[in-house]
Amino acid sequence: MNKKEILEKFSADPKRYYNVNLFKDQGFERRSCKTCNRYFWTLDAEREKCPDHSDDTYSFIGDPPTSKRFDYTQSWKEVESFFIKNNHTSINRYPVVCRWRDDLYFTIASIVDFQRVMGSKVVFEFPANPLVVPQTCLRFKDLENVGVTGRHFSSFCMIGQHSIPDENGYWKDECVNLDFNLLTQQFGIAKKEITFVEDVWEGGGSFGSSLEYFVRGLELGNAVFTEFQGDLSNYKTLDQRIIDMGAGLERFAWITMGTPTAYDCCFGPITQKLIQDAGIDTDSSILVPYFTEIAKNLELYEDLSHVRKNAIKTTGLSDEQINRIITPLEGIYLIIDHIRTLIFAISDGALPSNVGGGYNLRIMLRRIVSTMDRLKLKFDLNEIIDIQIDYLKNTYPELEKTREDVKEIISIETGRYDSSKQRMQKIVSKLDKEPKVEDLITLYESDGVTPEYLKEMKVISEIPSTFYAKLSDLHQSKKQKEQVNLPLEGIPDTELLFYGDDPREFDAKVLKSFENFVILDKTAFYARGGGQEPDQGNIGGQEIMDITKHGNIVVHEIKGDVPKEGDTVSCTVDAKRRDGITKNHTSTHIINTSARSVLGSWVWQHSAFKEEDHARLDITHHSALTNDDVKKIEDAANSIIEKSIPVKIENFDRGTAEQKYGFRIYQGGVVPVKSVRIVSIGDLDIEACGGTHVANTSDIEQIKITKTKRIQDGVVRIEFVSGNSAKEFVKKKQQDSESKEKEEKLKEQEKGKRIEQRQLAKERIPVIAKSLLECKQGTITVDDITMELAASGKANFCYSTSDNYDDVFHIGLGEVLCKADPKLVYCGLFEQGEKIRVIVYSGENISKEKSAGEIVKSISQILGGAGGGSPKFAQGGGINKSKKEDAIKNAKSMIIE
Ligand SMILES: [Zn+2]
Ligand SMILES: [Zn+2]
């Protein structure tokens, strides 16, 4: 069955599903709409049509049906005091970042606060019964409508009225009674104005009949009587029926204020301020009819631009009036709405990014900036944030704490957008045709080009109405993990010794063994989980390869033969490994809280990995860490170690833990069990965690951050070591820096020596040259340099193989000698490191016949290398140090023999 068929089924039996006591007591009549046949309940004898089709639809704009006027803040005070008066507990809103559900990034309805997913089942956990909550909800599907329709928001306050029908709570009759009294007694709306429409609501694996209540066409709330579980064609009655009444606080304010749009009465003083700053003339004789038309037409057309065009036509507004009044007003509404959503999301720890839920936040910020650019509005975003928080904190005092954090994140993100515009311009200039929705999504996803920007650049005329819905679908839910199927039916839960005495040696009974897998009745081996790597050790003498947890059963994978079922085996845990992992694990808690205190409230654990000798913690943060950040985090972490803080472990009922400590406990993600293990390090860090921890922070001894890296947009990786590994790391670093220092010193010394030699060469070359040139026949040797004159008198040869001379010396001496004696060939051989180098000069008169280049080539070959140059100067060398003398002999034969 689909929703329509279920509704028909329920409406065919109104006594069972819809006829509440209130209708009998007050004399409500049940009618079928003359236009659409929907059933509704009314006290108005004249009313023939459902609220969607009545003539009085949206007639409250400019003419509210109440004598009292309540804005957003006051409306909540009225609602809250009414429900408290009627025995409800008023509870604080839950975070808008839905940390307790794997399938949602953001809280989308008040009932989500109390839903916990256990396996494939959704269960309800209420902190009080009955209760009322002002739950901020984020919804990004209708982004295109925000600012334009007068009633769509990217975030709104859902008044959640929830009850379990037990000895404290109530069911349908009482629920509808309360809602009727809230409207009539507390808000002063005439009974005749209220229409209840029969409907069905489904979601989160359950559904039920519902009564939507309307006043002048505006749906104020929907009381859902959740009583079935399953889908519409296959369902059974829930064990626990639930009253899920959700009403829009913004609409309660709007109906009493009768302003042209809900935006005019729900954001506090900021709206008027921006309208004034922008110099817009808000003439209500234009705005009231225009926005009434918009509201009425919204259901009639699919495309928002048609709704707008039709409203302009019907009200007869000129282009000039649209451009001067309506368009800038829409922009201002959008900016205020989006900033309000960002305030909530950032305060609750979300960051704008390219991935996951952060994506929606980034696109909102870009819409804010492009809207300001397009309309040439120059607003100070910090001022808007301040004025909004000043107003919102009447209802949500917690926002005060994160005021500066919100400003910081928004300013960083705005700066990034500004600097990316040039790049976007380039991409846009390359587009050769108008992009389709799919192209727009790719342009945004891979290049960060928003459709708003394309509209601003006149590449597209309108943003397709499906764009945000499609994009939001892409980023709505996280991927679920795959589970391996093992034959584990009928096996009882494994007793986990590491939560008790945590022995390193123990005996256990084999409950089941198959392939390489062993299941014991109890185990002290920690299974892979929560980023903590599994223990090692052995079972019955066989080495353990891996340990995994399936539900509450621990499965050990071993190397050799598995023991027989029913046997008792002795087991040994690798104590050193466990000790290292445990220290690293507790260190992730310490680094996490240290990073948050140093960087800001937006820091959450993104993921973690803990091995014996190294670990890493990925945190949410907007930029790469500076050296200064790293030092501060490390210092903060080590000061927690020095303070010797006991690490306390307690078990709580999940609801109690959430109420007591808040949702910060879910650093490692959702905990799918009813009882949570809370690990607290004083009041610095309190997390729900199933890993192994040291008893006192001093046990860790030391934490050392080894490396940090920005691994994705909005996520920074911190690699670290702790305990012995940290000490070793520090020691090694010290040694490294010492040996580096030594090396540097040595280099410095060598450099000094060279300079000295050069100085010496400079002084000695003329002296040596003079002595050598004094040789008139035969051979002389001066300071290991030999001059040999050919008997023929045609050529002279001067050479040295001494390692006391370097290249500078040979080049200097060779040049001087050949200038003085143009028929001289000079040849210098010397060792440099692993090699022998050779430098040859050939004088002016002899270089044609005895080319320096040829001589070097020949010598280098003998030395096992290569070389070359011009006839007058050449260099080369080789590696065969033993061939030095052969090389000189060869040179000599080429020159003077
Ligand atoms: Zn109708
Ligand atoms: Zn832990």
GROMACS .gro file of C-alpha atoms and ligand atoms in nm, residues 530 532 585-586 588-589 605 610 677 679 685 687-693, ligand 2:
model
   19
  530GLY     CA    1   3.704   0.182   1.776
  532GLN     CA    2   4.218   0.022   1.836
  585HIS     CA    3   4.466   0.485   2.303
  586THR     CA    4   4.437   0.693   2.618
  588THR     CA    5   4.408   0.997   2.173
  589HIS     CA    6   4.160   1.115   2.438
  605GLN     CA    7   3.747   1.328   1.671
  610LYS     CA    8   4.604   0.300   1.773
  677ARG     CA    9   3.094   0.281   2.899
  679VAL     CA   10   3.572   0.701   3.014
  685ASP     CA   11   3.757   1.462   2.853
  687GLU     CA   12   3.380   0.996   2.607
  688ALA     CA   13   3.178   0.685   2.546
  689CYS     CA   14   3.451   0.435   2.461
  690GLY     CA   15   3.498   0.060   2.458
  691GLY     CA   16   3.878   0.057   2.430
  692THR     CA   17   4.152  -0.014   2.682
  693HIS     CA   18   4.286   0.274   2.893
  899ZN      ZN   19   3.901   0.533   2.464
   0.00000   0.00000   0.00000
